[in-house]
Amino acid sequence: MEFEENIKVAIRGLIDHKFRSFLTMLGIIFGVASVIAMLSIGEGAKRQAIAKYQDLGVNNIIVRDKELSNEELEEVRAKFSLGLSINDANVIKEIVPGVVDVAPQAEKDSEIKFADKSSKSTIIGITPSFIEILNYEAEKGTFINEDHCTRNLKVCVLGAGVVKTLFQNQDPLGKMVKIDDQWLEVIGVMKTKALFTETVGELASRDLNNDVYVPLSTFNKRFEFENKLSSEIKQITVKVKGSEHLIETAGLIRGILNRHHYNNDDFSIVIPYELLKQEEKERRIYNILLGAIAAISLIVGGIGIMNIMLATVIERTREIGIRRAIGARKTDILSQFITEAVAISITGGLIGIFLGVSLSLGISLLTDVSTFIRVYSVIIAFGFSVIVGISFGYLPAKNAANLKPIESIRYE
Amino acid sequence: MLIEIKNLKKDYLMGEIMVPALKGVDLKIGKNEYVAIMGPSGSGKSTLMNILGCLDTPTSGQYLFNKIDVSELNDNELSAMRNREIGFVFQSFNLLPRMSSLHNVELPLMYAGVHKLERKERSVKALERVGLADRMMHKPSELSGGQRQRVAVARALVTNPGILLADEPTGALDSKTGIEIMQLFDELHREGNTIILITHEKDIAEFAHRTIHLKDGMIFTDELNNKNSKSKKKQIP
């Protein structure tokens, strides 16, 4: 018996019983679709997390000034702490072993204006080390460089969100924008960044796309904090050599800063890499759970196939008897029925892949859950549907092959 | 001898009792013989046919087909025997309903592993032989009873089997169509085919040249048909 003939018979069987075949496939369709959709949600979450932490730097430790109310600030200052300062940054770099570089940054919320439009933004003053540590690059124009810093130039680089609000379709490069009472030239535009839609450790959630970068020297010289008690520096990004000793290094930094701040708990330390690892761990359990649910629906789909195939074998007893009488071997009958089961499961699998891909695209378009379909997940889902077809088709096919030719040919 | 049967016995288990269907049958059939096996229901003729057709194996005794001991064969070898050496024609035609005549006739060749092109060529020839050249793409439901039986005969012939085994081939046909089918068997016999006919109708058995009567699982009579037999009359008009 030729394989080609088996496939023809199987496909004709599917077409002859369209509705029944469709109902039989339904379990596989939903099973495969849910495997793909769930894996794509898991993958999407993973990629979003990695992108988020990549913006913070995987080998970095972040020290950030705590958001304090006015009373708290007054209390802390009364207890001699000046908050984060450039000095803190320098001390960390000098004393803590394994620290490659430190990048202090000052921040202030201001309105940035161009023509009749304005945008609420975070103005961030940075030093050349910031560029070294975080590998920020402008998508258009240039990023802040050492020359801008040493010469206190009145230049700025805009986040993608700011550009969208202020310039719409105009080219912002070379334009002058007004921040507080200062005019600055736009020299670069950042590309769109992953949003911090949730807090990362002790870092508050915010939209990085509304950031405006200026040289720290310019920031200190041209802008003033509204609150005179504000710390000099909002954040210090510490780059560490290798990721093995991040926790110990962070402990050292905490110790040193506690001493400098007279134990005024006014800063927090975040290790993005540790958070990433922890998040991955939590996600793994979640993914296993989702995968198990999808696998169960595939198995249920397989049982559906087996059920129909068992009925089909009884319905076609006579046909099996005829085929056996004219020379079909048991293996011919076996492979014919397994081929039919696999044809059902493969067709269901293909429809399921289509549905699963549409589903995950739909989810990422219509909700803020991001999804990503990896080729391997499609292969896994499809492979699973083939395996389900073979394993759940085997028993009915075996039944068919074991029918006695004399009895089945007289079966009414 | 094409077929040699020695002391063939077959018992069936009915509930908890063993019921003997054949109680020791000895039979020899030569090449190009035309034999009718007759007997009332329960005489064991269906059992004998099943064993002759390699659909079933005997409880004891020997069945030699072309010197091959069929009772020693396993399931795969029995399938191969049915495929190559036996051409079945059934009372109820037993065609696959969703396939064209041509496809039905091709089926045994497919199980024999004959290549597609040769398969089609031989099947077309077999259908032409039974006079259905213009009905090849018809499905069984689009054919008359006689035409369906002709397709079944073509399917039986297409592998050039050692014997044609016809089980009540006219049982589902009206008498005129039945005679036409019997005339077809006559021609096939004259072309050199060995035919075994199982029937309970005397008229039909008379087409054969030798009649074996079965009774209670044993051969009751085994005689050559006399000159009045219908086929002789047809041979010499």
XYZ file of C-alpha atoms in Angstrom:
649
model
C 0.000 0.000 0.000
C 1.380 3.337 -0.971
C 1.676 6.200 1.447
C 0.311 8.543 -1.187
C -2.834 6.427 -1.458
C -3.262 6.476 2.322
C -3.116 10.251 2.313
C -5.606 10.478 -0.539
C -8.032 8.190 1.273
C -7.555 10.162 4.500
C -8.133 13.527 2.843
C -11.188 12.236 1.011
C -12.482 10.992 4.348
C -12.006 14.463 5.836
C -13.799 16.120 2.950
C -16.652 13.621 2.893
C -17.373 14.311 6.570
C -16.504 17.997 6.813
C -18.571 18.836 9.841
C -17.643 15.737 11.782
C -13.961 16.219 10.965
C -14.180 19.824 12.096
C -15.765 18.875 15.411
C -13.123 16.202 15.875
C -10.384 18.723 15.211
C -11.767 21.329 17.566
C -9.885 19.994 20.578
C -6.597 20.005 18.679
C -7.318 23.445 17.236
C -7.849 24.968 20.679
C -4.975 22.994 22.169
C -2.462 24.140 19.570
C -3.802 27.696 19.558
C -3.514 27.944 23.326
C 0.006 26.480 23.357
C 1.124 29.095 20.837
C -0.735 31.979 22.464
C 0.487 31.110 25.948
C 4.095 30.598 24.897
C 3.961 33.907 23.034
C 2.634 35.722 26.105
C 5.402 34.180 28.206
C 8.014 35.099 25.636
C 6.619 38.621 25.289
C 6.811 39.156 29.041
C 10.363 37.836 29.071
C 11.487 40.127 26.283
C 9.807 43.115 27.872
C 11.563 42.368 31.149
C 14.933 41.946 29.476
C 14.508 45.184 27.527
C 13.511 46.960 30.728
C 16.538 45.723 32.611
C 18.821 46.331 29.699
C 17.955 50.016 29.903
C 19.160 49.897 33.501
C 22.246 47.864 32.622
C 22.631 44.264 33.632
C 26.016 44.751 35.346
C 24.953 47.906 37.135
C 23.938 48.784 40.644
C 21.601 51.721 40.910
C 21.629 54.027 43.904
C 18.677 56.365 43.948
C 17.635 59.214 46.144
C 14.395 58.380 47.947
C 11.293 60.405 47.217
C 10.665 62.172 50.490
C 8.011 64.609 51.595
C 9.029 68.100 52.671
C 8.822 67.275 56.372
C 10.857 64.137 55.919
C 13.427 66.078 53.893
C 13.700 68.700 56.633
C 14.133 65.985 59.227
C 16.843 64.228 57.213
C 18.739 67.438 56.564
C 18.501 68.275 60.246
C 20.228 64.973 60.903
C 23.139 66.120 58.715
C 22.458 64.108 55.591
C 22.824 66.095 52.364
C 21.212 63.397 50.240
C 22.958 61.897 47.250
C 25.844 63.996 46.025
C 28.617 63.990 43.460
C 30.892 63.307 46.375
C 29.040 60.053 47.089
C 29.618 59.019 43.495
C 33.324 59.765 43.725
C 33.682 57.914 47.024
C 32.024 54.801 45.589
C 34.310 54.864 42.607
C 37.424 55.259 44.730
C 36.741 52.921 47.625
C 34.557 50.032 46.442
C 36.547 47.274 44.726
C 35.284 46.019 41.381
C 33.608 49.309 40.468
C 34.529 50.301 36.935
C 32.794 53.639 36.724
C 30.016 55.690 38.256
C 27.484 57.917 36.530
C 25.734 60.504 38.688
C 22.640 62.133 37.281
C 20.593 65.097 38.450
C 16.888 65.259 37.719
C 14.180 67.829 37.733
C 10.631 67.877 36.447
C 10.027 70.779 34.133
C 7.956 71.893 31.273
C 9.673 71.946 27.915
C 8.277 74.284 25.266
C 8.530 74.620 21.527
C 6.409 77.146 19.607
C 2.939 76.876 21.174
C 3.354 73.323 22.450
C 4.688 72.108 25.735
C 5.459 68.769 27.373
C 5.939 67.722 30.993
C 9.327 66.095 31.085
C 12.092 64.935 33.363
C 15.231 66.913 32.690
C 18.256 64.736 33.363
C 21.741 66.137 33.774
C 24.391 63.593 32.841
C 28.176 63.239 32.733
C 30.296 61.560 30.052
C 30.523 58.428 32.222
C 26.761 58.014 31.800
C 27.354 57.483 28.088
C 30.075 54.921 28.816
C 27.991 52.955 31.285
C 24.561 52.876 29.677
C 25.472 52.850 25.990
C 22.711 55.295 25.206
C 22.694 56.330 21.619
C 20.635 58.842 19.749
C 18.476 57.516 16.971
C 18.842 60.785 15.074
C 21.587 63.348 15.544
C 24.116 62.768 18.360
C 23.962 61.995 22.070
C 25.553 64.222 24.721
C 29.340 63.838 24.513
C 32.326 64.831 26.567
C 32.829 68.052 24.642
C 29.278 69.231 25.437
C 29.929 68.562 29.114
C 33.280 70.269 29.459
C 32.036 73.327 27.584
C 28.677 73.532 29.467
C 26.880 73.767 26.139
C 23.161 74.515 26.085
C 22.213 71.423 24.149
C 19.682 68.675 24.817
C 18.664 65.254 23.551
C 14.917 64.521 23.536
C 13.070 61.286 24.313
C 10.803 59.937 21.583
C 7.669 60.895 23.512
C 8.751 64.533 23.895
C 9.479 64.778 20.172
C 6.050 63.424 19.387
C 4.288 66.026 21.543
C 6.383 69.033 20.563
C 7.301 68.477 16.940
C 4.837 66.020 15.441
C 6.177 65.687 11.906
C 8.813 68.398 11.979
C 12.504 67.612 12.205
C 13.528 68.655 15.724
C 17.292 68.672 15.054
C 18.807 72.139 15.344
C 15.604 73.640 16.784
C 15.672 75.674 19.985
C 13.454 74.537 22.866
C 12.751 76.386 26.109
C 13.144 74.726 29.500
C 12.398 76.967 32.493
C 13.976 80.233 31.340
C 16.693 78.662 29.246
C 16.903 78.058 25.516
C 18.593 74.829 24.445
C 19.424 73.424 21.033
C 18.111 69.966 20.153
C 21.072 67.886 18.978
C 19.595 64.382 19.099
C 16.487 62.221 19.464
C 16.291 58.924 21.373
C 14.552 55.876 20.000
C 11.383 54.601 21.693
C 12.190 52.744 24.916
C 10.451 49.957 26.793
C 8.070 51.541 29.236
C 8.406 51.137 32.952
C 4.745 50.326 33.416
C 5.447 48.841 36.813
C 7.909 49.615 39.540
C 11.276 47.910 39.287
C 12.319 47.017 42.790
C 12.290 50.388 44.541
C 12.413 52.391 41.335
C 9.129 54.114 40.665
C 7.481 53.413 37.346
C 7.840 56.107 34.744
C 7.980 56.724 31.042
C 11.577 56.942 29.853
C 10.364 58.420 26.589
C 9.588 61.722 28.304
C 13.189 62.222 29.406
C 15.305 65.131 28.185
C 19.070 64.796 28.555
C 21.375 67.754 29.105
C 25.035 67.900 30.247
C 25.220 67.803 34.073
C 27.479 70.876 34.051
C 24.872 72.786 32.079
C 22.151 71.477 34.398
C 23.975 72.721 37.509
C 24.766 76.058 35.996
C 21.447 76.876 34.286
C 18.698 75.233 36.282
C 17.553 75.566 39.849
C 15.605 73.139 41.996
C 12.248 74.418 43.158
C 12.892 72.914 46.571
C 16.110 74.194 48.072
C 16.400 70.997 50.126
C 16.578 68.744 47.077
C 19.579 66.452 46.851
C 22.327 67.441 44.455
C 22.108 64.118 42.614
C 19.023 61.984 42.025
C 20.709 58.785 40.972
C 24.125 57.135 40.733
C 24.542 54.302 38.295
C 27.490 52.116 39.343
C 29.076 49.842 36.785
C 30.633 46.726 38.279
C 33.100 44.369 36.656
C 31.247 41.093 36.043
C 27.951 40.073 37.613
C 29.246 37.555 40.204
C 29.673 39.938 43.137
C 26.791 42.332 42.561
C 25.145 41.590 45.910
C 28.359 41.969 47.961
C 29.298 45.139 46.111
C 25.837 46.565 46.722
C 26.276 45.761 50.426
C 29.569 47.647 50.519
C 28.036 50.645 48.803
C 25.157 50.619 51.280
C 27.607 50.563 54.175
C 29.650 53.456 52.878
C 26.642 55.600 52.032
C 25.010 54.894 55.410
C 28.084 56.330 57.034
C 28.114 59.381 54.775
C 24.410 59.972 55.283
C 24.588 59.431 59.056
C 22.260 56.426 58.822
C 19.429 58.527 57.438
C 17.642 55.962 55.333
C 17.295 58.402 52.405
C 18.492 56.328 49.441
C 17.661 52.964 47.929
C 19.797 50.456 46.068
C 18.518 48.377 43.187
C 20.356 45.516 41.464
C 18.597 45.070 38.096
C 20.296 41.720 37.436
C 19.031 40.209 40.686
C 15.542 41.487 39.984
C 15.704 40.026 36.496
C 16.742 36.654 37.858
C 13.991 36.698 40.444
C 11.381 37.727 37.906
C 12.517 34.964 35.591
C 12.098 32.434 38.367
C 8.557 33.566 39.068
C 7.747 33.593 35.389
C 9.042 30.075 34.917
C 6.496 28.673 37.363
C 3.804 30.690 35.650
C 4.893 29.400 32.207
C 4.900 25.802 33.374
C 1.365 26.268 34.652
C 0.199 27.802 31.363
C 1.957 25.075 29.390
C 0.300 22.373 31.479
C -3.136 23.826 30.834
C -2.444 23.934 27.103
C -1.084 20.388 27.165
C -4.231 19.166 28.893
C -6.377 20.675 26.167
C -4.219 18.915 23.562
C -4.722 15.611 25.355
C -8.465 16.217 25.517
C -8.300 16.926 21.789
C -6.505 13.615 21.287
C -9.206 11.764 23.199
C -11.766 13.405 20.908
C -9.899 12.048 17.903
C -9.689 8.592 19.456
C -13.405 8.605 20.205
C -14.372 9.449 16.632
C -11.828 7.052 15.181
C -13.208 4.188 17.266
C -16.681 4.948 15.919
C -15.308 5.238 12.389
C -13.677 1.823 12.608
C -16.995 0.232 13.554
C -18.784 2.147 10.814
C -16.232 0.953 8.275
C -15.928 -2.666 9.384
C -17.231 -3.850 6.026
C -14.713 -1.753 4.124
C -11.916 -3.157 6.275
C -13.164 -6.704 5.541
C -13.202 -6.048 1.801
C -9.712 -4.583 1.860
C -8.446 -7.561 3.857
C -10.124 -10.054 1.468
C -8.410 -8.566 -1.558
C -4.998 -8.655 0.063
C -4.506 -5.816 2.553
C -2.201 -6.829 5.394
C -2.823 -5.826 8.989
C -0.105 -3.195 8.700
C -1.832 -1.725 5.634
C -5.034 -1.232 7.627
C -3.085 0.033 10.631
C -1.222 2.636 8.615
C -4.380 3.671 6.780
C -6.209 4.507 10.003
C -3.211 6.103 11.687
C -2.763 8.254 8.597
C -6.385 9.329 8.919
C -5.950 10.230 12.585
C -2.775 12.142 11.805
C -4.472 13.899 8.889
C -7.166 15.107 11.277
C -4.659 16.206 13.894
C -2.353 17.887 11.378
C -5.208 19.793 9.768
C -6.382 20.750 13.245
C -2.809 21.690 14.111
C -2.490 23.975 11.096
C -5.792 25.689 11.852
C -4.671 25.907 15.482
C -1.393 27.553 14.485
C -3.284 30.087 12.404
C -5.673 30.749 15.288
C -2.873 30.875 17.865
C -0.820 33.328 15.815
C -3.876 35.523 15.206
C -4.731 35.304 18.892
C -1.320 36.438 20.075
C -1.159 39.212 17.485
C -4.637 40.268 18.578
C -3.636 40.246 22.244
C -0.625 42.470 21.631
C -2.632 44.829 19.429
C -5.719 45.167 21.609
C -4.253 44.936 25.111
C -1.028 46.172 26.669
C 0.209 42.595 27.099
C 3.109 42.153 24.736
C 3.492 38.845 22.910
C 6.242 37.334 20.836
C 5.895 34.175 18.745
C 9.062 32.151 18.480
C 9.433 29.671 15.657
C 10.197 26.893 18.110
C 6.814 27.318 19.822
C 5.034 26.799 16.487
C 7.167 23.711 15.843
C 6.445 22.365 19.331
C 2.708 22.913 18.950
C 2.640 21.308 15.522
C 4.844 18.418 16.589
C 2.587 17.845 19.559
C -0.476 17.648 17.340
C 1.232 15.031 15.152
C 2.209 13.019 18.223
C -1.342 13.278 19.569
C -2.674 12.016 16.226
C -0.323 9.035 16.175
C -0.760 8.059 19.794
C -4.523 8.488 19.997
C -5.038 7.073 16.512
C -3.048 3.962 17.327
C -5.644 2.147 19.447
C -8.532 2.547 16.963
C -6.210 1.625 14.087
C -5.041 -1.440 15.979
C -8.682 -2.402 16.512
C -9.299 -2.011 12.785
C -6.260 -4.094 11.848
C -7.240 -6.866 14.241
C -10.759 -7.309 12.870
C -11.183 -10.810 11.467
C -11.647 -10.600 7.697
C -14.411 -13.266 7.559
C -16.468 -11.580 10.238
C -15.966 -8.019 9.050
C -16.799 -8.753 5.418
C -20.249 -10.003 6.456
C -20.770 -7.113 8.891
C -23.978 -5.206 8.188
C -3.091 -30.506 -8.646
C -3.799 -26.872 -7.928
C -5.673 -27.553 -4.702
C -5.247 -30.582 -2.459
C -7.242 -30.892 0.737
C -6.656 -33.787 3.126
C -8.880 -34.633 6.101
C -9.744 -30.995 6.656
C -11.554 -30.219 9.900
C -12.868 -26.967 11.274
C -14.501 -26.460 14.664
C -16.195 -23.318 15.891
C -16.654 -22.272 19.462
C -20.313 -21.376 19.959
C -20.615 -20.094 23.483
C -18.923 -22.873 25.402
C -19.572 -25.727 22.978
C -17.287 -26.711 20.112
C -19.384 -27.091 16.984
C -17.775 -28.981 14.079
C -18.397 -27.234 10.763
C -16.203 -29.487 8.633
C -15.670 -33.046 9.775
C -12.910 -34.294 7.499
C -13.013 -33.144 3.880
C -10.776 -34.584 1.142
C -10.776 -32.712 -2.122
C -8.587 -32.219 -5.193
C -9.143 -29.509 -7.773
C -6.970 -29.234 -10.853
C -5.999 -26.335 -13.012
C -8.719 -24.942 -15.293
C -11.452 -26.928 -13.559
C -14.910 -25.408 -13.098
C -16.314 -26.705 -9.826
C -19.593 -25.940 -8.075
C -19.860 -26.538 -4.342
C -23.456 -27.060 -3.274
C -25.210 -27.756 -0.064
C -27.944 -26.488 2.228
C -27.184 -23.843 4.829
C -25.257 -25.346 7.714
C -23.625 -27.903 5.444
C -20.240 -26.207 5.860
C -19.938 -24.735 2.392
C -19.250 -21.203 3.662
C -16.627 -22.557 6.025
C -15.014 -24.461 3.166
C -15.074 -21.350 1.010
C -13.443 -19.257 3.749
C -10.659 -21.795 4.063
C -10.258 -22.193 0.289
C -10.109 -18.381 0.064
C -7.437 -18.154 2.783
C -9.759 -16.044 4.895
C -9.674 -18.669 7.628
C -7.375 -21.507 8.680
C -8.446 -25.096 9.398
C -8.478 -26.616 12.905
C -6.691 -29.680 11.542
C -5.875 -31.305 8.235
C -3.931 -30.025 5.295
C -4.682 -27.479 2.590
C -2.110 -27.387 -0.176
C -2.425 -24.630 -2.727
C 0.104 -25.066 -5.509
C 2.056 -27.290 -3.083
C 2.099 -24.528 -0.446
C 0.704 -25.611 2.918
C -1.743 -22.819 3.646
C -2.394 -23.949 7.233
C 1.230 -23.087 8.039
C 1.030 -19.490 6.796
C 0.945 -16.467 9.073
C -1.439 -13.535 8.700
C 0.793 -11.564 6.333
C 1.401 -14.590 4.113
C -2.341 -15.331 4.047
C -2.953 -11.738 2.942
C -0.413 -12.178 0.182
C -2.075 -15.450 -0.894
C -5.486 -13.775 -1.060
C -3.948 -10.912 -2.957
C -2.104 -12.977 -5.590
C -3.896 -16.321 -5.854
C -7.549 -15.781 -4.971
C -10.066 -13.674 -6.876
C -13.188 -13.214 -4.775
C -16.626 -12.551 -6.205
C -19.258 -12.040 -3.503
C -23.019 -12.185 -3.470
C -23.250 -8.593 -2.261
C -20.510 -7.354 -4.639
C -18.505 -5.801 -1.770
C -17.254 -2.812 -3.711
C -16.010 0.281 -1.857
C -18.880 2.727 -2.316
C -16.972 6.007 -2.509
C -14.546 4.915 -5.186
C -14.927 4.725 -8.959
C -15.051 1.324 -10.677
C -11.511 1.829 -11.892
C -10.260 2.616 -8.407
C -12.048 -0.421 -6.995
C -10.371 -2.653 -9.562
C -6.980 -1.049 -8.907
C -7.172 -1.754 -5.169
C -5.752 -5.344 -5.164
C -2.875 -4.225 -7.397
C -2.162 -1.408 -4.978
C -1.828 -3.870 -2.109
C 0.396 -5.970 -4.396
C 2.665 -2.951 -4.784
C 2.171 -2.595 -8.529
C 3.282 0.749 -9.912
C 0.602 3.382 -10.573
C 0.843 3.393 -14.361
C 0.838 -0.393 -14.729
C -1.989 -0.569 -12.210
C -4.174 1.678 -14.289
C -3.318 -0.101 -17.530
C -4.153 -3.544 -16.142
C -7.344 -2.323 -14.441
C -8.587 -0.705 -17.628
C -7.957 -3.988 -19.455
C -9.845 -5.984 -16.826
C -12.823 -3.622 -17.015
C -12.772 -3.824 -20.804
C -12.742 -7.611 -20.488
C -15.997 -7.596 -18.504
C -17.573 -5.107 -20.899
C -17.489 -1.989 -18.724
C -15.047 0.169 -20.690
C -17.573 3.029 -20.629
C -18.305 2.865 -16.888
C -14.834 3.196 -15.430
C -15.349 6.503 -13.639
C -18.760 5.574 -12.272
C -19.192 4.851 -8.607
C -20.957 1.618 -7.591
C -24.117 3.556 -6.680
C -24.313 4.751 -10.287
C -24.239 1.210 -11.681
C -26.860 -1.538 -12.001
C -26.537 -4.794 -10.029
C -25.159 -6.682 -13.007
C -22.659 -3.942 -13.723
C -21.544 -3.912 -10.114
C -20.957 -7.633 -10.204
C -18.948 -7.187 -13.405
C -16.764 -4.634 -11.624
C -16.294 -7.194 -8.846
C -15.328 -9.841 -11.427
C -12.847 -7.405 -12.985
C -11.394 -6.769 -9.530
C -11.066 -10.530 -8.989
C -9.387 -11.035 -12.377
C -6.989 -8.119 -12.340
C -4.245 -9.891 -10.369
C -4.389 -13.011 -12.592
C -5.213 -15.214 -9.600
C -4.882 -19.026 -9.416
C -8.611 -19.432 -8.741
C -11.756 -17.361 -9.029
C -13.818 -18.007 -5.924
C -17.432 -16.989 -6.433
C -19.758 -17.080 -3.432
C -23.397 -17.023 -4.637
C -22.432 -14.559 -7.402
C -25.990 -14.387 -8.748
C -27.729 -14.319 -5.377
C -28.459 -10.596 -5.485
C -29.317 -10.422 -9.179
C -32.471 -11.063 -11.188
C -32.401 -14.279 -13.207
C -31.639 -12.663 -16.566
C -28.687 -10.685 -15.208
C -27.642 -13.788 -13.257
C -27.426 -15.802 -16.471
C -25.358 -13.038 -18.077
C -22.885 -13.199 -15.207
C -22.739 -16.994 -15.493
C -22.021 -16.659 -19.201
C -19.160 -14.343 -18.316
C -17.796 -17.047 -15.976
C -18.117 -19.559 -18.827
C -15.997 -17.390 -21.073
C -13.436 -16.862 -18.333
C -13.258 -20.616 -17.849
C -12.690 -21.153 -21.532
C -9.861 -18.595 -21.365
C -8.094 -20.874 -18.884
C -9.272 -19.684 -15.457
C -9.963 -22.097 -12.612
C -13.355 -21.343 -11.088
C -14.911 -22.479 -7.810
C -18.550 -21.577 -7.453
C -20.412 -21.766 -4.145
C -24.166 -21.850 -4.571
C -27.327 -23.482 -3.338
C -29.164 -23.076 -6.671
C -29.141 -26.114 -8.879
C -29.580 -24.055 -12.073
C -26.470 -22.086 -11.322
C -24.432 -25.123 -10.306
C -25.227 -26.703 -13.649
C -22.984 -24.138 -15.371
C -20.000 -25.871 -13.770
C -18.410 -29.069 -15.015
C -18.185 -30.755 -11.660
C -20.498 -30.529 -8.671
C -19.590 -31.263 -5.090
C -22.429 -31.708 -2.582
C -21.695 -30.992 1.031
C -23.841 -32.301 3.836
C -23.223 -32.002 7.565
C -19.632 -30.956 7.084
C -18.661 -33.771 4.772
C -18.573 -34.373 1.035
C -21.782 -36.196 0.129
C -21.343 -36.531 -3.629
C -18.639 -35.400 -6.056
C -19.548 -35.929 -9.694
C -18.910 -34.610 -13.181
C -21.923 -32.917 -14.718
C -23.476 -34.809 -17.625
C -23.630 -33.592 -21.191
C -26.867 -31.728 -20.552
C -25.095 -29.245 -18.420
C -25.851 -25.705 -19.486
C -22.317 -24.732 -20.297
C -21.798 -27.718 -22.588
C -24.937 -26.754 -24.460
C -23.621 -23.230 -24.845
C -20.205 -24.437 -25.983
C -21.627 -26.419 -28.861
C -24.665 -24.592 -30.158
